[in-house]
Amino acid sequence: VDLRHLEERKDIYLPQEDTWLLADTISRDIINRKKGRSQVCGEVGCGSGAVIATVARALLNRTKDWRFWCSDLNPAAVTAAKDTFKVNRIPCKAYVADLFPPKVDPADIIIFNP
């Protein structure tokens, strides 16, 4: 996932080692799920959007049957996440919300890195 657009950001949590460990672990785990009905993956506390973008890329390379959403309480983080999705062409909706945003599809998988 290309995150060069975040290099100068000081107002959000930038991806660190734990970010990539979480993203890689989740990607490997859920990519082995059975294909079937359309599925939804959400992330609470998305920060830069790096985790869900990485997971989305891995899943969408396998099947297009996934939908994605994420949320963060910090409006700057949501803006950064939207930029990450735009740069990487990831179809993910981002919301300013405390935990779960209103009116999103129930998620089959919730990502949360406290």
Coordinates of C-alpha atoms in Angstrom, one line a residue:
V1 CA 0.0 0.0 0.0
D2 CA 1.4 3.4 -1.0
L3 CA 1.5 5.8 2.0
R4 CA 3.9 8.4 0.7
H5 CA 1.2 11.0 0.9
L6 CA 1.3 10.7 4.8
E7 CA 5.0 11.4 5.2
E8 CA 4.5 15.0 6.5
R9 CA 1.4 14.3 8.6
K10 CA 1.8 15.1 12.3
D11 CA -1.9 15.0 13.3
I12 CA -2.5 11.3 13.0
Y13 CA -0.9 8.0 14.2
L14 CA 1.4 7.0 11.4
P15 CA 1.9 3.4 10.5
Q16 CA 4.4 1.6 12.7
E17 CA 5.6 -2.0 13.1
D18 CA 2.5 -3.1 14.9
T19 CA 0.4 -1.7 12.0
W20 CA 2.0 -4.0 9.4
L21 CA 2.0 -7.0 11.8
L22 CA -1.7 -6.6 12.3
A23 CA -2.4 -6.0 8.6
D24 CA -0.3 -9.0 7.5
T25 CA -1.8 -11.3 10.1
I26 CA -5.4 -10.4 9.3
S27 CA -4.8 -10.6 5.5
R28 CA -3.3 -14.1 5.8
D29 CA -6.1 -15.3 8.1
I30 CA -9.2 -14.0 6.2
I31 CA -7.9 -14.6 2.7
N32 CA -8.4 -18.3 3.5
R33 CA -12.1 -17.8 4.2
K34 CA -14.5 -19.6 2.0
K35 CA -15.9 -17.7 -1.0
G36 CA -19.6 -17.2 -0.8
R37 CA -21.9 -14.4 -0.2
S38 CA -20.8 -10.8 -0.2
Q39 CA -18.9 -10.0 2.9
V40 CA -18.1 -6.8 4.9
C41 CA -15.0 -5.9 6.7
G42 CA -14.9 -2.8 9.0
E43 CA -12.1 -1.2 11.0
V44 CA -12.7 0.9 14.2
G45 CA -9.9 3.4 14.8
C46 CA -8.5 3.4 11.3
G47 CA -5.9 6.1 11.7
S48 CA -4.2 6.5 8.3
G49 CA -6.2 3.6 6.7
A50 CA -3.1 1.5 6.3
V51 CA -4.5 -1.7 7.9
I52 CA -7.8 -1.8 6.1
A53 CA -6.3 -0.8 2.8
T54 CA -3.7 -3.6 3.1
V55 CA -6.4 -6.1 4.0
A56 CA -8.8 -4.8 1.3
R57 CA -6.0 -5.1 -1.4
A58 CA -5.3 -8.7 -0.4
L59 CA -9.0 -9.7 -0.3
L60 CA -9.9 -7.9 -3.5
N61 CA -7.1 -9.6 -5.4
R62 CA -8.9 -12.9 -4.5
T63 CA -12.5 -11.9 -5.0
K64 CA -14.5 -8.7 -5.6
D65 CA -17.3 -9.8 -3.1
W66 CA -16.1 -7.7 -0.2
R67 CA -17.2 -4.3 1.0
F68 CA -15.2 -2.1 3.4
W69 CA -15.8 0.7 5.9
C70 CA -13.8 2.3 8.6
S71 CA -14.2 4.8 11.4
D72 CA -12.1 7.1 13.6
L73 CA -12.9 9.7 16.2
N74 CA -10.2 12.0 14.8
P75 CA -11.5 13.9 11.6
A76 CA -7.8 14.3 10.5
A77 CA -7.4 10.5 10.6
V78 CA -10.6 10.0 8.5
T79 CA -9.3 12.5 5.9
A80 CA -5.9 10.7 5.8
A81 CA -7.7 7.4 5.4
K82 CA -9.8 8.7 2.5
D83 CA -6.5 9.9 0.9
T84 CA -5.0 6.5 1.4
F85 CA -8.0 4.8 -0.3
K86 CA -7.9 7.3 -3.2
V87 CA -4.2 6.9 -3.8
N88 CA -4.4 3.1 -3.7
R89 CA -7.8 2.8 -5.4
I90 CA -9.4 1.0 -2.5
P91 CA -13.2 1.1 -2.3
C92 CA -13.6 1.9 1.4
K93 CA -16.0 4.3 3.1
A94 CA -14.6 6.3 6.0
Y95 CA -16.6 7.9 8.8
V96 CA -15.9 10.2 11.7
A97 CA -17.4 8.2 14.6
D98 CA -16.7 6.9 18.1
L99 CA -16.5 3.1 17.4
F100 CA -19.3 2.1 15.0
P101 CA -20.6 4.6 12.5
P102 CA -24.3 4.8 12.0
K103 CA -25.9 3.1 9.0
V104 CA -23.1 0.9 7.9
D105 CA -23.5 -2.7 6.8
P106 CA -23.0 -5.2 9.6
A107 CA -19.5 -6.5 9.4
D108 CA -18.4 -10.1 9.1
I109 CA -15.0 -9.0 10.3
I110 CA -14.1 -6.1 12.6
I111 CA -10.6 -4.9 12.9
F112 CA -9.6 -3.0 16.1
N113 CA -6.1 -2.1 17.2
P114 CA -6.4 -0.6 20.6

